[in-house]
Amino acid sequence: MSTGPMTATAPPTPTERRRTAALRKHLVLQLLFELALPLGAFYGLQAAGTSQWAALTVGSLLAVPWLVHGMIRRRHVDALGLFTLCLMLVGALMSLVTGDPRVLLVRDSWLFGLIGLWILGTLPTRRPFFMFMARTVVTAKLGETGWRAWASRWDTEPAFRRRARVLTAVWGAVFTLDAAVRVILALTLPVGSVPLVSTLQWLAVLTGLLLFHKSYVTRHGLKA
């Protein structure tokens, strides 16, 4: 039984549509430069006769200009992006010393594992990972004013805080477990097959995680 007047949802404004389109474009470019380009470069260089170590090193470093460009364009040093850059360079230097391509493969596990632990570490704070992640999406839809209004729910709704922490815990646990799986893949599979298998595994995990996230956010009223 209805307890009040029905309200129609207003269609998205042109500004909101542009912001949503820009966000989707950014996500597509992120997948291209951080997954597809390094993977394609590795197998392309392997086919050209380059060593596994060189192919992995060059392929992984191709993402560096994309990360740096993002920081310059936003005029903001992203802590996560800077951390990723440092880890990529450290992994490349370590593999240069050891000459072992598996060091580069395991480096991705360090990245995902440390990100997972960082996400879990934000659980007791006033801005857990869910709030950090949601800012880009909410701002794209509603602008800065809309983001501030949406984020103010953290201070006024205990259920909002609890559910934000549940999502943060899920993301942190998945990233940490994914890192463990990546270590096993990097140490047990043939080096030539690890990049493809690891990428497909991550895409499957990410798809499942995003579907769960979307369903949880919709069910519990966390959408902007």
Coordinates of N, CA and C in Angstrom, one line a residue:
M1 N 0.9 -1.2 0.0 CA 0.0 0.0 0.0 C 0.9 1.2 0.0
S2 N 0.5 2.2 -0.8 CA 1.3 3.4 -0.9 C 1.1 4.3 0.3
T3 N 2.1 4.9 0.9 CA 1.9 5.7 2.1 C 2.2 7.2 1.7
G4 N 2.4 7.5 0.5 CA 2.6 8.9 0.1 C 2.5 9.1 -1.4
P5 N 2.6 10.3 -1.8 CA 2.5 10.5 -3.3 C 3.7 9.9 -4.0
M6 N 3.5 9.4 -5.2 CA 4.6 8.9 -6.0 C 5.3 10.0 -6.7
T7 N 6.6 9.9 -6.7 CA 7.4 10.9 -7.3 C 8.2 10.3 -8.5
A8 N 8.2 10.9 -9.6 CA 8.9 10.4 -10.8 C 10.4 10.8 -10.7
T9 N 11.2 9.9 -11.1 CA 12.6 10.2 -11.2 C 13.0 11.1 -12.3
A10 N 13.6 12.2 -12.0 CA 13.9 13.2 -13.1 C 15.0 12.6 -14.0
P11 N 14.8 12.8 -15.4 CA 15.8 12.3 -16.3 C 17.1 13.0 -16.1
P12 N 18.2 12.4 -16.4 CA 19.5 13.0 -16.2 C 19.7 14.3 -17.1
T13 N 20.3 15.3 -16.5 CA 20.5 16.5 -17.3 C 21.6 16.3 -18.3
P14 N 21.7 17.2 -19.3 CA 22.9 17.1 -20.2 C 24.2 17.1 -19.5
T15 N 24.3 17.9 -18.4 CA 25.6 18.0 -17.7 C 25.9 16.6 -17.1
E16 N 24.9 16.0 -16.5 CA 25.1 14.7 -15.8 C 25.4 13.6 -16.9
R17 N 24.8 13.7 -18.1 CA 25.1 12.8 -19.1 C 26.6 12.9 -19.6
R18 N 27.0 14.2 -19.7 CA 28.4 14.4 -20.1 C 29.4 13.9 -19.1
R19 N 29.1 14.1 -17.8 CA 29.9 13.6 -16.8 C 30.0 12.1 -16.7
T20 N 28.8 11.4 -16.9 CA 28.8 10.0 -17.0 C 29.5 9.4 -18.2
A21 N 29.4 10.1 -19.3 CA 30.1 9.7 -20.5 C 31.6 9.8 -20.3
A22 N 32.0 10.9 -19.6 CA 33.5 11.1 -19.4 C 34.0 10.1 -18.4
L23 N 33.2 9.7 -17.4 CA 33.6 8.6 -16.5 C 33.8 7.3 -17.2
R24 N 32.8 7.0 -18.1 CA 32.9 5.7 -18.9 C 34.2 5.7 -19.8
K25 N 34.4 6.9 -20.4 CA 35.6 7.0 -21.3 C 36.9 6.8 -20.5
H26 N 36.9 7.3 -19.3 CA 38.1 7.2 -18.4 C 38.3 5.7 -18.0
L27 N 37.2 5.0 -17.7 CA 37.3 3.6 -17.4 C 37.8 2.7 -18.5
V28 N 37.3 3.1 -19.7 CA 37.7 2.3 -20.9 C 39.2 2.6 -21.2
L29 N 39.7 3.8 -21.1 CA 41.1 4.1 -21.3 C 42.0 3.5 -20.2
Q30 N 41.4 3.4 -19.0 CA 42.2 2.8 -17.9 C 42.4 1.3 -18.2
L31 N 41.4 0.6 -18.7 CA 41.5 -0.8 -19.1 C 42.5 -1.0 -20.2
L32 N 42.4 0.0 -21.2 CA 43.3 -0.1 -22.3 C 44.8 0.1 -22.0
F33 N 45.1 1.1 -21.2 CA 46.5 1.4 -20.9 C 47.0 0.6 -19.7
E34 N 46.2 0.1 -18.8 CA 46.7 -0.6 -17.7 C 46.6 -2.1 -17.8
L35 N 45.8 -2.6 -18.7 CA 45.7 -4.0 -18.9 C 46.0 -4.5 -20.4
A36 N 45.2 -3.9 -21.3 CA 45.4 -4.4 -22.7 C 46.7 -4.1 -23.3
L37 N 47.2 -2.8 -23.1 CA 48.5 -2.4 -23.7 C 49.7 -3.2 -23.2
P38 N 49.8 -3.3 -21.8 CA 51.0 -4.1 -21.3 C 50.9 -5.6 -21.8
L39 N 49.6 -6.2 -21.8 CA 49.5 -7.5 -22.2 C 49.9 -7.7 -23.7
G40 N 49.3 -6.8 -24.5 CA 49.6 -6.9 -26.0 C 51.1 -6.7 -26.2
A41 N 51.7 -5.8 -25.5 CA 53.2 -5.5 -25.7 C 54.0 -6.7 -25.3
F42 N 53.6 -7.4 -24.2 CA 54.4 -8.6 -23.8 C 54.4 -9.7 -24.9
Y43 N 53.2 -10.0 -25.4 CA 53.1 -11.1 -26.3 C 53.6 -10.7 -27.7
G44 N 53.5 -9.4 -28.0 CA 54.1 -8.9 -29.3 C 55.6 -8.9 -29.3
L45 N 56.2 -8.5 -28.1 CA 57.7 -8.6 -28.0 C 58.2 -10.0 -28.0
Q46 N 57.4 -10.9 -27.3 CA 57.8 -12.3 -27.3 C 57.8 -12.9 -28.7
A47 N 56.8 -12.5 -29.5 CA 56.7 -13.0 -30.9 C 57.9 -12.5 -31.7
A48 N 58.4 -11.3 -31.3 CA 59.5 -10.7 -32.1 C 60.8 -11.3 -31.6
G49 N 60.8 -12.2 -30.6 CA 62.1 -12.8 -30.2 C 62.7 -12.2 -29.0
T50 N 62.0 -11.2 -28.3 CA 62.6 -10.5 -27.1 C 62.5 -11.5 -25.9
S51 N 63.4 -11.4 -25.0 CA 63.4 -12.2 -23.8 C 62.2 -12.0 -23.0
Q52 N 61.8 -13.0 -22.2 CA 60.6 -12.8 -21.3 C 60.8 -11.6 -20.3
W53 N 62.0 -11.5 -19.8 CA 62.3 -10.4 -18.8 C 62.1 -9.1 -19.5
A54 N 62.7 -8.9 -20.7 CA 62.6 -7.6 -21.4 C 61.1 -7.3 -21.8
A55 N 60.4 -8.3 -22.2 CA 59.0 -8.2 -22.7 C 58.2 -7.8 -21.5
L56 N 58.4 -8.4 -20.3 CA 57.6 -8.1 -19.1 C 57.9 -6.7 -18.7
T57 N 59.2 -6.3 -18.7 CA 59.6 -5.0 -18.2 C 59.0 -3.9 -19.1
V58 N 59.2 -4.0 -20.4 CA 58.7 -3.0 -21.3 C 57.2 -2.9 -21.2
G59 N 56.5 -4.1 -21.2 CA 55.1 -4.1 -21.1 C 54.5 -3.4 -19.9
S60 N 55.1 -3.7 -18.7 CA 54.7 -3.1 -17.5 C 54.9 -1.6 -17.5
L61 N 56.1 -1.1 -18.0 CA 56.4 0.3 -17.9 C 55.6 1.1 -18.9
L62 N 54.9 0.5 -19.9 CA 54.1 1.2 -20.8 C 52.9 1.9 -20.1
A63 N 52.6 1.5 -18.9 CA 51.5 2.1 -18.1 C 52.0 3.4 -17.4
V64 N 53.3 3.6 -17.3 CA 53.8 4.7 -16.6 C 53.3 6.1 -17.2
P65 N 53.5 6.3 -18.5 CA 53.0 7.6 -19.1 C 51.6 7.8 -18.8
W66 N 50.7 6.8 -18.8 CA 49.3 7.0 -18.5 C 49.1 7.5 -17.1
L67 N 49.8 6.9 -16.2 CA 49.6 7.2 -14.8 C 50.1 8.7 -14.5
V68 N 51.3 9.0 -15.1 CA 51.8 10.3 -15.0 C 50.9 11.4 -15.6
H69 N 50.4 11.1 -16.8 CA 49.5 12.0 -17.5 C 48.3 12.3 -16.7
G70 N 47.7 11.2 -16.0 CA 46.6 11.4 -15.2 C 46.8 12.4 -14.1
M71 N 48.0 12.3 -13.4 CA 48.3 13.2 -12.3 C 48.5 14.6 -12.8
I72 N 49.1 14.8 -14.0 CA 49.4 16.1 -14.6 C 48.0 16.8 -15.0
R73 N 47.2 16.0 -15.6 CA 45.9 16.5 -16.1 C 45.0 16.9 -14.9
R74 N 45.0 16.1 -13.8 CA 44.2 16.5 -12.7 C 44.9 17.5 -11.8
R75 N 46.2 17.8 -12.0 CA 46.9 18.7 -11.2 C 46.9 18.2 -9.7
H76 N 47.0 16.9 -9.6 CA 46.9 16.4 -8.2 C 47.7 15.1 -8.2
V77 N 48.5 14.9 -7.2 CA 49.3 13.7 -7.0 C 48.5 12.7 -6.3
D78 N 48.0 11.7 -7.1 CA 47.2 10.6 -6.5 C 48.1 9.7 -5.7
A79 N 47.8 9.5 -4.5 CA 48.6 8.6 -3.6 C 48.6 7.2 -4.1
L80 N 47.5 6.7 -4.6 CA 47.5 5.3 -5.1 C 48.2 5.2 -6.4
G81 N 48.1 6.2 -7.3 CA 48.9 6.2 -8.5 C 50.4 6.3 -8.3
L82 N 50.8 7.2 -7.3 CA 52.2 7.3 -7.0 C 52.7 6.0 -6.4
F83 N 51.9 5.4 -5.5 CA 52.3 4.1 -4.9 C 52.5 3.0 -6.0
T84 N 51.6 3.0 -7.0 CA 51.7 2.1 -8.1 C 53.0 2.3 -8.9
L85 N 53.3 3.6 -9.2 CA 54.5 3.9 -9.9 C 55.7 3.4 -9.2
C86 N 55.8 3.7 -7.9 CA 57.0 3.3 -7.1 C 57.1 1.8 -7.1
L87 N 56.0 1.1 -7.0 CA 56.1 -0.4 -6.9 C 56.5 -1.0 -8.3
M88 N 56.1 -0.4 -9.4 CA 56.5 -0.8 -10.7 C 58.0 -0.6 -10.9
L89 N 58.5 0.5 -10.5 CA 59.9 0.8 -10.7 C 60.8 -0.1 -9.8
V90 N 60.3 -0.3 -8.5 CA 61.1 -1.2 -7.6 C 61.1 -2.6 -8.2
G91 N 59.9 -3.1 -8.7 CA 59.9 -4.4 -9.3 C 60.8 -4.6 -10.4
A92 N 60.8 -3.5 -11.3 CA 61.7 -3.6 -12.5 C 63.2 -3.6 -12.0
L93 N 63.6 -2.8 -11.0 CA 64.9 -2.8 -10.6 C 65.3 -4.1 -9.9
M94 N 64.4 -4.7 -9.2 CA 64.7 -6.0 -8.5 C 64.9 -7.1 -9.6
S95 N 64.0 -7.1 -10.6 CA 64.2 -8.1 -11.7 C 65.5 -7.9 -12.5
L96 N 65.9 -6.6 -12.6 CA 67.1 -6.3 -13.3 C 68.3 -6.9 -12.5
V97 N 68.3 -6.9 -11.2 CA 69.3 -7.4 -10.4 C 69.3 -9.0 -10.4
T98 N 68.1 -9.5 -10.3 CA 68.0 -11.0 -10.3 C 68.0 -11.7 -11.6
G99 N 67.5 -10.9 -12.6 CA 67.3 -11.5 -14.0 C 66.2 -12.5 -14.1
D100 N 65.3 -12.5 -13.1 CA 64.2 -13.5 -13.0 C 62.9 -12.8 -13.4
P101 N 62.3 -13.2 -14.5 CA 61.0 -12.6 -14.9 C 59.9 -12.8 -13.9
R102 N 60.0 -13.9 -13.1 CA 59.0 -14.2 -12.1 C 58.9 -13.1 -11.1
V103 N 60.0 -12.4 -10.8 CA 60.0 -11.3 -9.9 C 59.0 -10.2 -10.3
L104 N 59.0 -9.9 -11.7 CA 58.0 -9.0 -12.2 C 56.6 -9.5 -12.1
L105 N 56.4 -10.7 -12.3 CA 55.1 -11.3 -12.2 C 54.5 -11.3 -10.8
V106 N 55.4 -11.5 -9.8 CA 55.0 -11.5 -8.4 C 54.8 -10.1 -7.9
R107 N 55.4 -9.1 -8.6 CA 55.3 -7.7 -8.2 C 53.8 -7.3 -8.3
D108 N 53.1 -7.8 -9.3 CA 51.6 -7.5 -9.4 C 50.9 -7.9 -8.1
S109 N 51.3 -9.1 -7.6 CA 50.7 -9.6 -6.4 C 51.0 -8.7 -5.2
W110 N 52.2 -8.1 -5.1 CA 52.5 -7.2 -4.0 C 51.5 -6.0 -4.1
L111 N 51.4 -5.5 -5.4 CA 50.5 -4.3 -5.6 C 49.1 -4.6 -5.1
F112 N 48.5 -5.7 -5.5 CA 47.1 -6.0 -5.2 C 47.0 -6.3 -3.7
G113 N 48.0 -7.0 -3.2 CA 48.0 -7.4 -1.7 C 48.0 -6.1 -0.9
L114 N 49.0 -5.2 -1.2 CA 49.1 -4.0 -0.4 C 47.9 -3.1 -0.5
I115 N 47.3 -3.0 -1.8 CA 46.1 -2.3 -1.9 C 45.0 -2.9 -1.1
G116 N 44.9 -4.2 -1.1 CA 43.9 -4.9 -0.2 C 44.0 -4.5 1.2
L117 N 45.3 -4.6 1.7 CA 45.5 -4.3 3.1 C 45.2 -2.8 3.4
W118 N 45.6 -1.9 2.5 CA 45.3 -0.5 2.7 C 43.7 -0.3 2.7
I119 N 43.0 -0.9 1.9 CA 41.5 -0.8 1.9 C 41.0 -1.3 3.2
L120 N 41.5 -2.4 3.7 CA 41.0 -2.9 5.0 C 41.4 -2.0 6.1
G121 N 42.6 -1.3 6.0 CA 43.1 -0.4 7.0 C 42.2 0.9 7.1
T122 N 41.4 1.2 6.0 CA 40.5 2.4 6.1 C 39.2 2.1 6.8
L123 N 39.0 0.8 7.2 CA 37.7 0.5 7.8 C 37.4 1.3 9.0
P124 N 38.3 1.5 10.0 CA 37.9 2.2 11.2 C 37.9 3.7 11.0
T125 N 38.3 4.2 9.9 CA 38.4 5.7 9.7 C 37.1 6.3 9.3
R126 N 37.0 7.6 9.3 CA 35.8 8.4 8.9 C 35.6 8.3 7.4
R127 N 36.6 7.9 6.6 CA 36.4 7.9 5.2 C 37.0 6.5 4.7
P128 N 36.2 5.4 4.9 CA 36.6 4.1 4.4 C 36.7 4.1 2.9
F129 N 37.3 3.1 2.3 CA 37.5 3.0 0.9 C 36.3 3.3 0.0
F130 N 35.1 2.8 0.5 CA 33.9 3.0 -0.3 C 33.7 4.5 -0.6
M131 N 33.9 5.3 0.4 CA 33.7 6.7 0.3 C 34.7 7.3 -0.7
F132 N 35.9 6.9 -0.6 CA 37.0 7.3 -1.5 C 36.6 7.0 -3.0
M133 N 36.2 5.7 -3.2 CA 35.9 5.2 -4.5 C 34.6 5.9 -5.0
A134 N 33.6 6.1 -4.2 CA 32.3 6.7 -4.6 C 32.5 8.1 -5.1
R135 N 33.5 8.8 -4.6 CA 33.5 10.3 -4.9 C 33.6 10.5 -6.4
T136 N 34.4 9.7 -7.1 CA 34.5 10.0 -8.5 C 33.2 9.8 -9.2
V137 N 32.4 8.7 -8.9 CA 31.2 8.4 -9.5 C 30.1 9.4 -9.1
V138 N 30.0 9.8 -7.8 CA 29.0 10.7 -7.4 C 29.2 12.1 -8.0
T139 N 30.5 12.5 -8.0 CA 30.8 13.8 -8.5 C 30.5 13.9 -10.0
A140 N 30.8 12.8 -10.7 CA 30.5 12.7 -12.2 C 29.0 12.9 -12.4
K141 N 28.2 12.4 -11.5 CA 26.7 12.4 -11.7 C 26.1 13.8 -11.2
L142 N 26.6 14.2 -10.0 CA 25.9 15.3 -9.3 C 26.8 16.6 -9.1
G143 N 28.1 16.5 -9.5 CA 28.9 17.6 -9.2 C 29.4 17.7 -7.8
E144 N 30.3 18.7 -7.5 CA 30.8 18.8 -6.1 C 29.8 19.0 -5.1
T145 N 28.8 19.9 -5.4 CA 27.8 20.1 -4.4 C 27.0 18.9 -4.1
G146 N 26.6 18.1 -5.1 CA 25.9 16.9 -4.9 C 26.7 15.9 -4.1
W147 N 28.0 15.8 -4.4 CA 28.9 14.9 -3.7 C 28.9 15.3 -2.2
R148 N 29.0 16.6 -1.8 CA 29.0 16.9 -0.4 C 27.7 16.6 0.3
A149 N 26.6 16.8 -0.5 CA 25.3 16.4 0.1 C 25.2 14.9 0.4
W150 N 25.7 14.2 -0.6 CA 25.6 12.7 -0.5 C 26.5 12.2 0.6
A151 N 27.7 12.8 0.7 CA 28.7 12.3 1.7 C 28.3 12.7 3.1
S152 N 27.4 13.7 3.2 CA 27.0 14.1 4.6 C 26.1 13.1 5.2
R153 N 25.7 12.1 4.5 CA 24.9 11.0 5.0 C 25.8 10.2 6.0
W154 N 27.1 10.2 5.8 CA 28.0 9.5 6.7 C 27.8 10.0 8.2
D155 N 27.6 11.3 8.3 CA 27.5 11.9 9.7 C 26.1 11.8 10.3
T156 N 25.1 11.5 9.5 CA 23.7 11.5 10.0 C 23.0 10.1 10.0
E157 N 23.6 9.1 9.2 CA 22.9 7.8 9.1 C 23.8 6.7 9.5
P158 N 23.6 6.1 10.7 CA 24.4 5.0 11.1 C 24.3 3.8 10.1
A159 N 23.2 3.5 9.5 CA 23.1 2.4 8.6 C 23.9 2.7 7.4
F160 N 24.0 3.9 6.9 CA 24.9 4.3 5.8 C 26.4 4.0 6.1
R161 N 26.8 4.4 7.4 CA 28.2 4.1 7.8 C 28.4 2.6 7.8
R162 N 27.5 1.8 8.4 CA 27.7 0.4 8.5 C 27.8 -0.3 7.1
R163 N 26.9 0.1 6.2 CA 27.0 -0.5 4.8 C 28.2 0.0 4.0
A164 N 28.6 1.2 4.3 CA 29.9 1.7 3.6 C 31.0 0.8 4.1
R165 N 31.1 0.5 5.3 CA 32.2 -0.4 5.9 C 32.0 -1.8 5.4
V166 N 30.8 -2.3 5.2 CA 30.6 -3.7 4.6 C 31.2 -3.7 3.2
L167 N 30.9 -2.8 2.4 CA 31.5 -2.8 1.0 C 33.0 -2.6 1.1
T168 N 33.5 -1.8 1.9 CA 34.9 -1.6 2.1 C 35.6 -2.9 2.4
A169 N 35.0 -3.6 3.4 CA 35.6 -4.9 3.8 C 35.6 -5.9 2.7
V170 N 34.5 -5.9 1.9 CA 34.4 -6.9 0.7 C 35.5 -6.6 -0.3
W171 N 35.7 -5.3 -0.6 CA 36.7 -4.9 -1.6 C 38.1 -5.3 -1.1
G172 N 38.3 -5.0 0.2 CA 39.7 -5.3 0.7 C 40.0 -6.8 0.8
A173 N 39.0 -7.6 1.2 CA 39.2 -9.0 1.2 C 39.4 -9.6 -0.2
V174 N 38.6 -9.1 -1.2 CA 38.8 -9.6 -2.5 C 40.2 -9.3 -3.1
F175 N 40.6 -8.1 -2.9 CA 41.9 -7.7 -3.4 C 43.0 -8.5 -2.7
T176 N 42.9 -8.7 -1.4 CA 43.9 -9.5 -0.7 C 43.9 -11.0 -1.2
L177 N 42.8 -11.6 -1.3 CA 42.7 -13.0 -1.8 C 43.2 -13.1 -3.2
D178 N 42.8 -12.1 -4.0 CA 43.3 -12.1 -5.4 C 44.8 -12.0 -5.5
A179 N 45.4 -11.3 -4.6 CA 46.9 -11.2 -4.5 C 47.5 -12.6 -4.3
A180 N 46.9 -13.4 -3.3 CA 47.4 -14.7 -3.0 C 47.3 -15.6 -4.2
V181 N 46.2 -15.5 -5.0 CA 46.0 -16.3 -6.2 C 47.0 -15.9 -7.2
R182 N 47.3 -14.7 -7.3 CA 48.3 -14.2 -8.3 C 49.7 -14.7 -8.0
V183 N 50.0 -14.8 -6.7 CA 51.4 -15.4 -6.3 C 51.4 -16.9 -6.8
I184 N 50.4 -17.6 -6.5 CA 50.4 -19.0 -6.9 C 50.5 -19.2 -8.4
L185 N 49.8 -18.3 -9.2 CA 49.8 -18.4 -10.6 C 51.3 -18.0 -11.1
A186 N 51.8 -17.0 -10.5 CA 53.2 -16.5 -11.0 C 54.3 -17.5 -10.7
L187 N 54.1 -18.3 -9.6 CA 55.2 -19.2 -9.2 C 55.0 -20.6 -9.8
T188 N 53.8 -20.9 -10.3 CA 53.5 -22.3 -10.8 C 53.3 -22.4 -12.3
L189 N 52.7 -21.5 -12.9 CA 52.4 -21.6 -14.3 C 53.7 -21.2 -15.2
P190 N 53.8 -21.6 -16.4 CA 54.8 -21.2 -17.3 C 54.8 -19.7 -17.4
V191 N 56.0 -19.1 -17.4 CA 56.1 -17.6 -17.4 C 55.2 -17.0 -18.6
G192 N 55.3 -17.6 -19.7 CA 54.6 -17.1 -20.9 C 53.1 -17.0 -20.8
S193 N 52.6 -17.9 -20.0 CA 51.1 -17.9 -19.9 C 50.6 -17.1 -18.7
V194 N 51.4 -16.7 -17.8 CA 51.0 -16.0 -16.6 C 50.3 -14.7 -16.9
P195 N 50.8 -13.8 -17.7 CA 50.2 -12.5 -18.0 C 48.7 -12.7 -18.5
L196 N 48.5 -13.6 -19.4 CA 47.1 -13.8 -20.0 C 46.2 -14.4 -18.9
V197 N 46.7 -15.4 -18.2 CA 45.8 -16.1 -17.2 C 45.5 -15.1 -16.1
S198 N 46.5 -14.4 -15.7 CA 46.3 -13.5 -14.5 C 45.4 -12.3 -14.9
T199 N 45.5 -11.8 -16.2 CA 44.6 -10.8 -16.6 C 43.2 -11.3 -16.7
L200 N 43.0 -12.5 -17.3 CA 41.6 -13.0 -17.4 C 41.0 -13.3 -16.0
Q201 N 41.9 -13.8 -15.1 CA 41.4 -14.1 -13.7 C 41.0 -12.8 -13.1
W202 N 41.8 -11.7 -13.2 CA 41.4 -10.4 -12.6 C 40.1 -9.8 -13.2
L203 N 40.0 -9.9 -14.5 CA 38.8 -9.4 -15.1 C 37.5 -10.1 -14.6
A204 N 37.6 -11.5 -14.4 CA 36.5 -12.2 -13.9 C 36.2 -11.8 -12.5
V205 N 37.3 -11.6 -11.6 CA 37.1 -11.2 -10.3 C 36.5 -9.8 -10.2
L206 N 37.0 -8.9 -11.0 CA 36.5 -7.5 -11.0 C 35.1 -7.4 -11.5
T207 N 34.7 -8.2 -12.5 CA 33.3 -8.2 -13.0 C 32.4 -8.7 -11.8
G208 N 32.8 -9.8 -11.2 CA 31.9 -10.3 -10.1 C 31.8 -9.3 -8.9
L209 N 33.0 -8.6 -8.6 CA 33.0 -7.6 -7.6 C 32.1 -6.4 -7.9
L210 N 32.2 -5.9 -9.1 CA 31.4 -4.8 -9.5 C 29.9 -5.1 -9.6
L211 N 29.6 -6.3 -10.0 CA 28.2 -6.7 -10.0 C 27.6 -6.8 -8.6
F212 N 28.4 -7.4 -7.6 CA 28.0 -7.4 -6.2 C 27.9 -6.0 -5.7
H213 N 28.8 -5.1 -6.0 CA 28.8 -3.8 -5.5 C 27.6 -3.0 -6.0
K214 N 27.3 -3.1 -7.3 CA 26.1 -2.5 -7.8 C 24.8 -3.0 -7.2
S215 N 24.7 -4.3 -7.0 CA 23.5 -4.9 -6.4 C 23.4 -4.4 -4.9
Y216 N 24.5 -4.4 -4.2 CA 24.4 -4.0 -2.8 C 24.1 -2.5 -2.6
V217 N 24.7 -1.7 -3.5 CA 24.4 -0.3 -3.4 C 23.0 0.0 -3.7
T218 N 22.4 -0.7 -4.7 CA 21.0 -0.4 -5.1 C 20.1 -0.9 -4.1
R219 N 20.3 -2.1 -3.5 CA 19.4 -2.7 -2.5 C 19.4 -1.9 -1.3
H220 N 20.5 -1.3 -0.9 CA 20.6 -0.7 0.4 C 20.6 0.9 0.3
G221 N 20.2 1.4 -0.8 CA 20.0 2.8 -0.9 C 21.2 3.7 -0.8
L222 N 22.3 3.2 -1.3 CA 23.6 4.0 -1.3 C 23.8 4.7 -2.6
K223 N 23.0 4.5 -3.6 CA 23.2 5.2 -4.8 C 23.0 6.7 -4.7
A224 N 23.7 7.5 -5.5 CA 23.6 8.9 -5.5 C 22.3 9.3 -6.3

